[in-house]
Amino acid sequence: MAQFPTLTETVAALHSGETTSETLTRRALERIDALNPHLGAFVHVDREGALTAARAADARRAHGSTCGTPAPSGDLPALLGVPTALKDGHDVAGMPTSWGSLTSRDQAGNIPPATSADELAATLQDSGAVILGKTQVPEFLLNCYSENRMFPPARNPFALDCSPGGSSGGQAAAVAAGILPAAIGSDGGGSVRIPAAACGLVGLKPGRGRVPSSDALSNIGQLGVNGPLARTAEDAALLMDVLCHTPGHEEIHRPVTAVPEPSFRDAVRRTLDGTPPWGRRPLRIGVSTASPFDETYEITVFPEARTALEAGVRRLSALGHAVGDAQIHYDPAYPEAFSQLWTTATGQLPLDGTEDLLTGLARTFRERALARSAVELADAFGVLRRIEADLIRQFSRFDMVLTPALAMPPRPEGWFHEGYDLADPAGADQDYMRQCQYTPWTSVVNVVGLPALTVPTTWSGPAAGDYPGPVPMGVQLVGRPSAEAWLLALAAQLDPPTTPQARLVA
């Protein structure tokens, strides 16, 4: 196997008998031991539980074989024996879940283990995956960087003084550093796409009503959904098949669902064989650097972001697609309405007088949420639903809309709350503003509910800042409703330069 095998290669090696789950799991644990003190990706490792699960996967695979001949792959769970991890915002039975917050500790200072698995953990376990442990997140998954008061910050494998993004930053760092072949994150405002972009990965936010384990219909504001972080489009497609088609976890019991897709992986493979899901015609792709925050904050598109966007345009044009200016316009009411919605969940937390343990940003968000009236929140919802309808009309002129993935290269650790302690509420407004300036194109896609994907297009040393070497920059592609297969197929055509082609600092 390659030093950093993709998920597809890992599954094939397990199926052929080239390796075993126990071997892969031990290698992953060894890499955690070697890298995590510098990387901060993992906050909890269940070593014995992972090895037990790996041995059980090997035994199940051996039981399914006949006279040394592997069982047909369709007879076994899709990820049987593959090591992976979950964000520290998902419950796995027997593991602690901190949500990156000191408020998760009991009176003895311990984090109680979860008594059952949540929907995503259960889906992964039923797909045969071996869950190594939990990875670093910002407090209550609020931020686009992965720092909290609980654990050391997660760091970018290509620039250890920089953030891997958030809130799925620990997941992205673990995949980019070769600890995991792929992983699943959650995305409520960019939390899959941002760390994927910062770490040179493919990151997909599925559309509203696509993924049963987080359908973006059951959470407040209908924002959050689970999605893949991977090194290739095929790997991401395989994880989408796991999320949407694992037996027992494939149904959404709601009136709003996506158009059925039998297999995302098959769609990618057909594309690589020359038959993309859109047929022989070129895609119509609109390009925009406008953002919904332009009239509220100073949004600067750094030269590295423009270069990455231009590289994406050239590559798409070379593939024969029709790429042109999109002329997207945003309602200036968006930033305030989104802020009111985004902060509301903090007011629902059952903290029982432990607010002083929160980060300054979370504490400020909570105070504002609790002071907000129901009418004010309803007004914010109304504004966002109006913006949703308007943007779907604008975006529908194109098959996809192309934007930069991030406005700046990966940010240094501490940059968002620079000048303030992480616990100081006085830094909250600067922190939030800088997050919007770094990621001005992601949250609005969650509000609109469309699928979106980020891929790297360039690796270079930024002109400003102390970077040890090249870092990734990329683009975001926003698709039409139910167009996840199209996005993954186009990513396969782009053949993005993901992490195996870069030098790991870690």
Coordinates of C-alpha atoms in Angstrom, one line a residue:
M1 CA 0.0 0.0 0.0
A2 CA 1.0 3.6 -0.5
Q3 CA 2.3 5.6 2.4
F4 CA -0.9 7.6 2.5
P5 CA -3.5 5.3 0.9
T6 CA -6.8 6.8 -0.2
L7 CA -10.0 5.4 1.2
T8 CA -10.6 3.6 -2.1
E9 CA -7.1 2.0 -1.9
T10 CA -7.6 1.1 1.7
V11 CA -11.0 -0.6 1.0
A12 CA -9.4 -2.5 -1.9
A13 CA -6.4 -3.6 0.1
L14 CA -8.6 -4.9 2.9
H15 CA -10.8 -6.8 0.4
S16 CA -7.9 -8.4 -1.5
G17 CA -6.2 -9.5 1.8
E18 CA -3.2 -7.3 1.2
T19 CA -3.6 -5.9 4.7
T20 CA -5.9 -6.3 7.7
S21 CA -7.9 -4.0 9.8
E22 CA -5.8 -4.7 12.8
T23 CA -2.6 -3.7 10.9
L24 CA -4.2 -0.5 9.6
T25 CA -5.5 0.4 13.0
R26 CA -2.2 -0.2 14.7
R27 CA -0.5 2.0 12.1
A28 CA -3.1 4.8 12.6
L29 CA -2.6 4.6 16.4
E30 CA 1.2 4.7 16.0
R31 CA 0.8 7.8 13.8
I32 CA -1.4 9.4 16.4
D33 CA 1.3 8.8 19.0
A34 CA 3.9 10.3 16.7
L35 CA 2.0 13.3 15.4
N36 CA -0.7 14.3 17.8
P37 CA 1.6 16.1 20.3
H38 CA 2.3 18.6 17.4
L39 CA -0.9 18.3 15.5
G40 CA -3.6 18.4 18.2
A41 CA -6.0 16.6 16.0
F42 CA -7.2 13.9 18.5
V43 CA -8.7 14.8 21.9
H44 CA -9.7 11.2 22.9
V45 CA -8.3 7.9 21.6
D46 CA -10.0 4.6 22.4
R47 CA -7.0 2.3 21.7
E48 CA -8.3 -0.9 23.1
G49 CA -11.8 -0.4 21.7
A50 CA -10.4 0.3 18.3
L51 CA -8.2 -2.8 18.3
T52 CA -11.1 -4.9 19.5
A53 CA -13.3 -3.6 16.7
A54 CA -10.5 -4.1 14.1
R55 CA -10.1 -7.8 15.2
A56 CA -13.8 -8.3 14.9
A57 CA -13.8 -6.8 11.4
D58 CA -11.0 -9.1 10.4
A59 CA -12.9 -12.1 11.8
R60 CA -16.0 -11.1 10.0
R61 CA -14.1 -10.7 6.7
A62 CA -12.4 -14.1 7.2
H63 CA -15.7 -15.8 8.0
G64 CA -17.2 -14.4 4.7
S65 CA -14.3 -15.8 2.6
T66 CA -14.3 -19.3 1.1
C67 CA -11.1 -21.3 0.9
G68 CA -9.1 -18.1 1.0
T69 CA -11.2 -16.4 -1.7
P70 CA -12.5 -13.0 -0.6
A71 CA -16.3 -12.7 -0.2
P72 CA -17.9 -10.5 -2.8
S73 CA -17.5 -6.9 -1.7
G74 CA -21.2 -6.3 -1.9
D75 CA -21.8 -8.9 0.8
L76 CA -19.8 -6.9 3.4
P77 CA -20.3 -3.5 4.9
A78 CA -18.8 -0.7 2.8
L79 CA -16.2 0.4 5.3
L80 CA -15.5 -2.9 7.1
G81 CA -12.3 -2.6 9.0
V82 CA -11.4 1.0 7.9
P83 CA -10.0 3.2 10.7
T84 CA -11.7 6.6 11.1
A85 CA -12.8 9.0 13.8
L86 CA -15.6 11.4 14.7
K87 CA -15.7 15.0 15.8
D88 CA -15.9 15.6 19.5
G89 CA -19.5 16.7 19.0
H90 CA -20.9 13.2 18.2
D91 CA -21.8 10.6 20.8
V92 CA -20.1 7.2 20.6
A93 CA -21.1 4.7 23.3
G94 CA -18.4 4.5 26.0
M95 CA -16.5 7.6 24.8
P96 CA -16.7 11.1 26.3
T97 CA -18.2 14.0 24.3
S98 CA -17.0 17.4 25.3
W99 CA -18.2 19.6 22.5
G100 CA -14.9 21.4 23.1
S101 CA -16.3 23.0 26.2
L102 CA -15.2 23.1 29.9
T103 CA -18.9 23.0 30.7
S104 CA -19.0 19.3 29.7
R105 CA -17.2 18.3 32.9
D106 CA -19.0 17.0 35.9
Q107 CA -18.4 18.1 39.5
A108 CA -15.4 15.7 39.7
G109 CA -13.9 17.3 36.6
N110 CA -14.6 14.3 34.3
I111 CA -16.5 14.1 31.1
P112 CA -19.1 11.3 31.4
P113 CA -19.0 8.7 28.6
A114 CA -21.9 8.6 26.3
T115 CA -24.4 5.8 26.9
S116 CA -25.4 5.4 23.3
A117 CA -24.3 6.2 19.7
D118 CA -25.8 9.1 17.9
E119 CA -27.1 8.7 14.3
L120 CA -23.8 9.3 12.6
A121 CA -21.8 7.1 14.9
A122 CA -24.3 4.3 14.4
T123 CA -24.2 4.7 10.7
L124 CA -20.4 4.4 10.6
Q125 CA -20.4 1.4 13.0
D126 CA -23.0 -0.4 10.9
S127 CA -20.9 0.4 7.8
G128 CA -18.1 -1.5 9.5
A129 CA -15.8 1.4 10.3
V130 CA -13.4 1.2 13.2
I131 CA -13.7 4.4 15.3
L132 CA -10.4 5.3 16.8
G133 CA -11.6 8.2 18.9
K134 CA -12.7 11.9 18.8
T135 CA -11.1 14.9 17.1
Q136 CA -10.7 18.5 18.1
V137 CA -13.5 21.1 17.5
P138 CA -14.2 24.7 18.6
E139 CA -16.5 25.1 21.5
F140 CA -20.0 23.8 20.5
L141 CA -18.8 23.8 16.8
L142 CA -19.3 27.5 16.6
N143 CA -16.1 28.7 14.9
C144 CA -14.2 28.3 11.6
Y145 CA -11.1 27.5 13.6
S146 CA -10.5 24.6 16.0
E147 CA -9.4 26.2 19.3
N148 CA -11.1 25.9 22.7
R149 CA -10.3 26.2 26.4
M150 CA -10.4 22.4 26.8
F151 CA -7.6 21.0 24.7
P152 CA -4.6 22.2 22.7
P153 CA -5.6 23.6 19.4
A154 CA -5.7 21.6 16.2
R155 CA -3.0 22.6 13.8
N156 CA -2.5 22.6 10.0
P157 CA -0.2 19.7 8.9
F158 CA 1.4 22.0 6.3
A159 CA 1.9 25.0 8.6
L160 CA 1.9 24.0 12.2
D161 CA 1.6 27.6 13.4
C162 CA -1.7 27.8 11.4
S163 CA -5.2 26.6 11.9
P164 CA -6.7 23.6 9.9
G165 CA -10.0 25.5 9.9
G166 CA -13.1 24.4 11.7
S167 CA -15.3 23.2 13.0
S168 CA -14.2 19.9 11.5
G169 CA -10.5 21.0 11.9
G170 CA -9.4 17.9 13.8
Q171 CA -10.9 15.6 11.2
A172 CA -9.3 17.5 8.3
A173 CA -5.9 17.6 10.1
A174 CA -6.0 13.9 10.7
V175 CA -6.8 13.1 7.1
A176 CA -4.3 15.5 5.7
A177 CA -1.6 14.2 7.9
G178 CA -2.2 10.6 6.8
I179 CA -3.6 9.4 10.1
L180 CA -7.0 8.6 8.5
P181 CA -7.8 7.7 4.9
A182 CA -10.9 9.9 5.0
A183 CA -13.5 11.2 7.5
I184 CA -16.9 12.6 7.9
G185 CA -17.5 16.1 9.3
S186 CA -20.5 18.3 9.9
D187 CA -21.2 21.6 8.1
G188 CA -23.6 24.2 9.5
G189 CA -21.8 27.3 8.1
G190 CA -18.8 25.8 6.2
S191 CA -17.5 23.4 8.8
V192 CA -16.6 20.7 6.2
R193 CA -15.6 23.0 3.3
I194 CA -13.4 25.4 5.3
P195 CA -11.1 22.8 6.9
A196 CA -11.0 20.9 3.6
A197 CA -9.8 24.0 1.8
A198 CA -7.3 24.9 4.5
C199 CA -5.8 21.3 4.5
G200 CA -5.9 20.6 0.7
L201 CA -8.8 18.1 0.7
V202 CA -12.1 17.5 -1.1
G203 CA -14.9 18.6 1.1
L204 CA -18.6 18.2 0.3
K205 CA -21.6 19.8 2.1
P206 CA -24.7 17.9 0.9
G207 CA -27.9 19.7 0.2
R208 CA -30.8 20.0 2.6
G209 CA -32.7 16.7 2.8
R210 CA -30.0 14.5 1.4
V211 CA -28.2 12.8 4.3
P212 CA -30.4 10.9 6.8
S213 CA -28.0 11.2 9.8
S214 CA -28.2 15.0 9.6
D215 CA -30.7 16.1 7.0
A216 CA -30.4 19.9 7.6
L217 CA -34.1 19.8 8.4
S218 CA -34.1 18.8 12.0
N219 CA -31.7 21.4 13.4
I220 CA -32.4 25.0 14.1
G221 CA -32.3 27.2 11.0
Q222 CA -32.0 24.0 8.9
L223 CA -28.3 24.6 8.5
G224 CA -26.3 21.6 9.6
V225 CA -25.5 18.5 7.5
N226 CA -22.9 15.7 7.7
G227 CA -20.5 15.4 4.7
P228 CA -17.2 13.9 3.6
L229 CA -13.6 15.0 3.9
A230 CA -11.4 13.1 1.6
R231 CA -8.4 13.1 -0.8
T232 CA -10.3 12.2 -3.9
A233 CA -13.7 12.7 -5.4
E234 CA -14.2 8.9 -5.5
D235 CA -13.4 8.7 -1.8
A236 CA -15.9 11.4 -1.0
A237 CA -18.5 9.7 -3.1
L238 CA -17.9 6.4 -1.2
L239 CA -18.5 8.2 2.0
M240 CA -21.7 9.7 0.6
D241 CA -22.9 6.2 -0.3
V242 CA -22.2 5.2 3.3
L243 CA -24.1 8.3 4.7
C244 CA -27.1 7.8 2.4
H245 CA -27.3 4.0 1.7
T246 CA -26.1 2.1 4.8
P247 CA -28.9 -0.4 5.5
G248 CA -31.1 0.8 8.4
H249 CA -29.9 4.4 8.0
E250 CA -31.0 5.3 4.5
E251 CA -34.4 6.9 5.1
I252 CA -35.4 10.5 5.8
H253 CA -38.9 10.6 7.4
R254 CA -39.7 14.1 6.2
P255 CA -41.7 15.6 3.2
V256 CA -38.6 17.3 1.8
T257 CA -35.9 15.0 0.5
A258 CA -33.3 15.1 -2.3
V259 CA -33.8 13.3 -5.6
P260 CA -32.7 9.7 -5.1
E261 CA -29.1 8.9 -6.2
P262 CA -28.4 5.1 -6.4
S263 CA -24.7 5.5 -6.0
F264 CA -22.5 8.6 -5.8
R265 CA -19.4 6.4 -6.3
D266 CA -20.8 4.9 -9.5
A267 CA -21.5 8.4 -10.8
V268 CA -17.9 9.4 -10.3
R269 CA -16.6 6.2 -11.8
R270 CA -18.8 6.7 -14.9
T271 CA -17.4 10.2 -15.2
L272 CA -13.8 8.9 -15.1
D273 CA -14.8 6.5 -17.9
G274 CA -16.1 9.4 -20.0
T275 CA -19.8 9.5 -19.1
P276 CA -20.5 12.3 -16.7
P277 CA -24.1 12.7 -15.2
W278 CA -24.8 15.8 -17.3
G279 CA -24.1 14.1 -20.6
R280 CA -22.0 15.4 -23.4
R281 CA -22.9 19.1 -23.1
P282 CA -20.6 21.6 -21.3
L283 CA -21.6 22.8 -17.9
R284 CA -22.6 26.5 -17.5
I285 CA -20.6 27.8 -14.6
G286 CA -20.9 31.3 -13.2
V287 CA -18.0 32.9 -11.3
S288 CA -18.4 35.4 -8.5
T289 CA -16.2 36.9 -5.8
A290 CA -19.2 38.9 -4.3
S291 CA -20.2 37.9 -0.8
P292 CA -23.1 38.6 1.5
F293 CA -20.8 40.3 4.0
D294 CA -19.4 42.9 1.5
E295 CA -21.5 45.8 2.9
T296 CA -20.9 45.0 6.6
Y297 CA -17.2 44.1 6.8
E298 CA -14.2 44.9 4.7
I299 CA -13.8 41.7 2.7
T300 CA -10.4 41.5 1.0
V301 CA -9.8 38.6 -1.5
F302 CA -6.1 37.9 -1.0
P303 CA -3.9 37.4 -4.1
E304 CA -3.5 33.7 -3.2
A305 CA -7.3 33.3 -3.3
R306 CA -7.6 35.1 -6.6
T307 CA -4.8 32.9 -8.1
A308 CA -6.6 29.8 -6.9
L309 CA -9.9 31.0 -8.4
E310 CA -8.1 31.8 -11.7
A311 CA -6.5 28.3 -11.7
G312 CA -10.0 26.8 -11.2
V313 CA -11.4 28.8 -14.1
R314 CA -8.6 27.8 -16.4
R315 CA -9.0 24.1 -15.5
L316 CA -12.8 24.2 -16.0
S317 CA -12.4 26.0 -19.3
A318 CA -9.8 23.4 -20.4
L319 CA -12.4 20.7 -19.7
G320 CA -14.7 22.4 -22.1
H321 CA -17.1 24.0 -19.7
A322 CA -18.7 27.4 -20.3
V323 CA -17.3 29.7 -17.5
G324 CA -18.3 33.3 -17.2
D325 CA -19.2 36.1 -14.8
A326 CA -22.2 35.3 -12.6
Q327 CA -23.1 38.8 -11.4
I328 CA -24.5 37.6 -8.0
H329 CA -26.1 40.2 -5.8
Y330 CA -26.7 39.7 -2.1
D331 CA -29.3 41.3 0.3
P332 CA -27.4 43.6 2.8
A333 CA -29.8 42.3 5.5
Y334 CA -28.0 38.9 5.4
P335 CA -25.2 39.4 8.0
E336 CA -27.5 40.6 10.8
A337 CA -30.1 38.0 10.2
F338 CA -27.6 35.2 9.9
S339 CA -25.9 36.3 13.1
Q340 CA -29.1 36.2 15.0
L341 CA -29.9 32.7 13.7
W342 CA -26.3 31.4 14.2
T343 CA -26.1 32.5 17.9
T344 CA -29.6 31.2 18.9
A345 CA -28.4 27.6 19.7
T346 CA -26.1 28.9 22.4
G347 CA -29.1 30.2 24.3
Q348 CA -30.6 26.7 24.4
L349 CA -27.6 25.1 26.1
P350 CA -28.5 23.8 29.6
L351 CA -25.4 25.3 31.4
D352 CA -26.8 25.6 34.9
G353 CA -24.7 28.7 35.9
T354 CA -21.4 27.6 34.3
E355 CA -21.3 30.4 31.7
D356 CA -18.0 31.6 33.1
L357 CA -16.4 28.5 31.7
L358 CA -17.3 29.4 28.1
T359 CA -15.0 31.0 25.6
G360 CA -15.6 34.7 25.3
L361 CA -17.3 34.3 21.9
A362 CA -19.7 31.6 23.1
R363 CA -20.5 33.6 26.2
T364 CA -21.3 36.7 24.2
F365 CA -23.4 34.7 21.7
R366 CA -25.4 33.2 24.6
E367 CA -26.0 36.5 26.3
R368 CA -27.3 38.0 23.0
A369 CA -29.4 34.9 22.2
L370 CA -31.1 35.0 25.6
A371 CA -31.8 38.8 25.3
R372 CA -33.4 38.3 21.8
S373 CA -37.2 38.2 21.6
A374 CA -39.1 35.6 19.7
V375 CA -40.4 38.2 17.3
E376 CA -36.8 39.3 16.5
L377 CA -35.8 35.7 15.8
A378 CA -38.9 35.2 13.6
D379 CA -38.0 38.3 11.7
A380 CA -34.5 37.0 11.1
F381 CA -35.9 33.7 9.8
G382 CA -38.2 35.6 7.5
V383 CA -35.2 37.6 6.1
L384 CA -33.2 34.5 5.5
R385 CA -36.0 32.6 3.8
R386 CA -36.5 35.6 1.5
I387 CA -32.8 35.6 0.7
E388 CA -32.9 31.8 0.1
A389 CA -35.6 32.2 -2.6
D390 CA -33.8 35.1 -4.2
L391 CA -30.4 33.3 -4.4
I392 CA -31.9 30.1 -5.7
R393 CA -33.4 32.2 -8.5
Q394 CA -30.0 33.8 -9.2
F395 CA -28.0 30.6 -9.0
S396 CA -30.5 28.7 -11.2
R397 CA -29.2 30.6 -14.3
F398 CA -26.1 28.3 -14.0
D399 CA -25.4 24.6 -13.5
M400 CA -22.9 25.6 -10.8
V401 CA -21.5 28.8 -9.2
L402 CA -17.8 29.1 -8.6
T403 CA -16.3 31.2 -5.8
P404 CA -13.0 31.2 -3.9
A405 CA -13.1 28.6 -1.1
L406 CA -11.4 31.0 1.4
A407 CA -10.5 34.7 1.2
M408 CA -7.1 34.2 2.7
P409 CA -4.4 31.5 3.2
P410 CA -4.7 29.5 6.4
R411 CA -4.7 31.8 9.4
P412 CA -2.2 31.7 12.3
E413 CA -3.4 30.1 15.5
G414 CA -4.9 32.8 17.7
W415 CA -5.4 35.2 14.8
F416 CA -9.2 35.4 15.1
H417 CA -9.1 36.5 18.8
E418 CA -5.7 38.3 18.4
G419 CA -5.1 40.7 21.3
Y420 CA -7.6 39.0 23.6
D421 CA -7.6 35.9 25.8
L422 CA -9.8 33.2 24.3
A423 CA -12.0 33.5 27.4
D424 CA -12.4 37.3 27.2
P425 CA -15.9 38.4 25.8
A426 CA -14.3 41.7 24.8
G427 CA -12.8 40.0 21.8
A428 CA -16.0 38.4 20.6
D429 CA -16.9 41.0 17.9
Q430 CA -13.4 41.0 16.4
D431 CA -13.4 37.2 16.4
Y432 CA -16.7 36.9 14.6
M433 CA -15.8 39.6 12.1
R434 CA -12.5 37.9 11.2
Q435 CA -14.3 34.6 10.8
C436 CA -16.7 36.3 8.3
Q437 CA -13.7 37.9 6.5
Y438 CA -11.9 34.6 6.2
T439 CA -14.9 32.6 5.0
P440 CA -17.3 35.0 3.3
W441 CA -18.8 32.5 0.8
T442 CA -19.7 29.5 2.9
S443 CA -22.5 30.2 5.4
V444 CA -24.9 31.5 2.9
V445 CA -24.9 28.1 1.1
N446 CA -26.1 26.5 4.3
V447 CA -28.9 29.1 4.5
V448 CA -29.9 28.5 0.9
G449 CA -29.7 24.7 1.4
L450 CA -27.8 23.9 -1.8
P451 CA -25.0 21.4 -2.1
A452 CA -21.4 22.7 -2.3
L453 CA -17.9 21.3 -2.6
T454 CA -14.4 22.7 -2.1
V455 CA -11.3 21.4 -3.9
P456 CA -7.7 22.7 -3.9
T457 CA -6.4 24.2 -7.1
T458 CA -3.0 25.6 -6.0
W459 CA -0.2 25.1 -3.6
S460 CA 2.2 28.0 -3.0
G461 CA 4.0 29.9 -0.3
P462 CA 1.9 33.0 0.6
A463 CA 3.5 36.4 -0.1
A464 CA 2.9 37.6 3.4
G465 CA 3.3 35.7 6.7
D466 CA 5.7 33.1 8.1
Y467 CA 4.8 29.9 6.3
P468 CA 7.3 26.9 6.2
G469 CA 6.3 26.0 2.6
P470 CA 3.4 25.7 0.2
V471 CA -0.1 25.7 1.6
P472 CA -3.3 24.9 -0.3
M473 CA -5.8 27.3 -1.7
G474 CA -8.9 26.3 -3.7
V475 CA -12.4 27.0 -5.0
Q476 CA -16.0 26.3 -3.9
L477 CA -18.5 25.0 -6.4
V478 CA -22.2 25.4 -5.5
G479 CA -24.6 23.1 -7.3
R480 CA -28.3 23.0 -7.9
P481 CA -30.7 21.1 -5.6
S482 CA -29.8 17.4 -5.5
A483 CA -26.6 17.9 -7.5
E484 CA -24.2 16.2 -5.2
A485 CA -23.3 13.6 -7.8
W486 CA -22.6 16.4 -10.4
L487 CA -20.3 18.2 -8.0
L488 CA -18.4 15.0 -7.2
A489 CA -18.2 14.1 -10.9
L490 CA -16.8 17.6 -11.7
A491 CA -14.3 17.3 -8.9
A492 CA -13.2 14.0 -10.4
Q493 CA -12.7 15.7 -13.8
L494 CA -10.7 18.5 -12.1
D495 CA -8.4 15.8 -10.5
P496 CA -7.5 18.3 -7.6
P497 CA -3.9 18.4 -6.2
T498 CA -4.7 17.0 -2.8
T499 CA -2.4 16.2 0.1
P500 CA -0.4 13.2 -1.3
Q501 CA 1.3 15.6 -3.7
A502 CA 2.4 18.0 -0.9
R503 CA 5.2 18.0 1.7
L504 CA 3.9 17.3 5.2
V505 CA 5.4 19.5 7.8
A506 CA 3.9 17.1 10.4

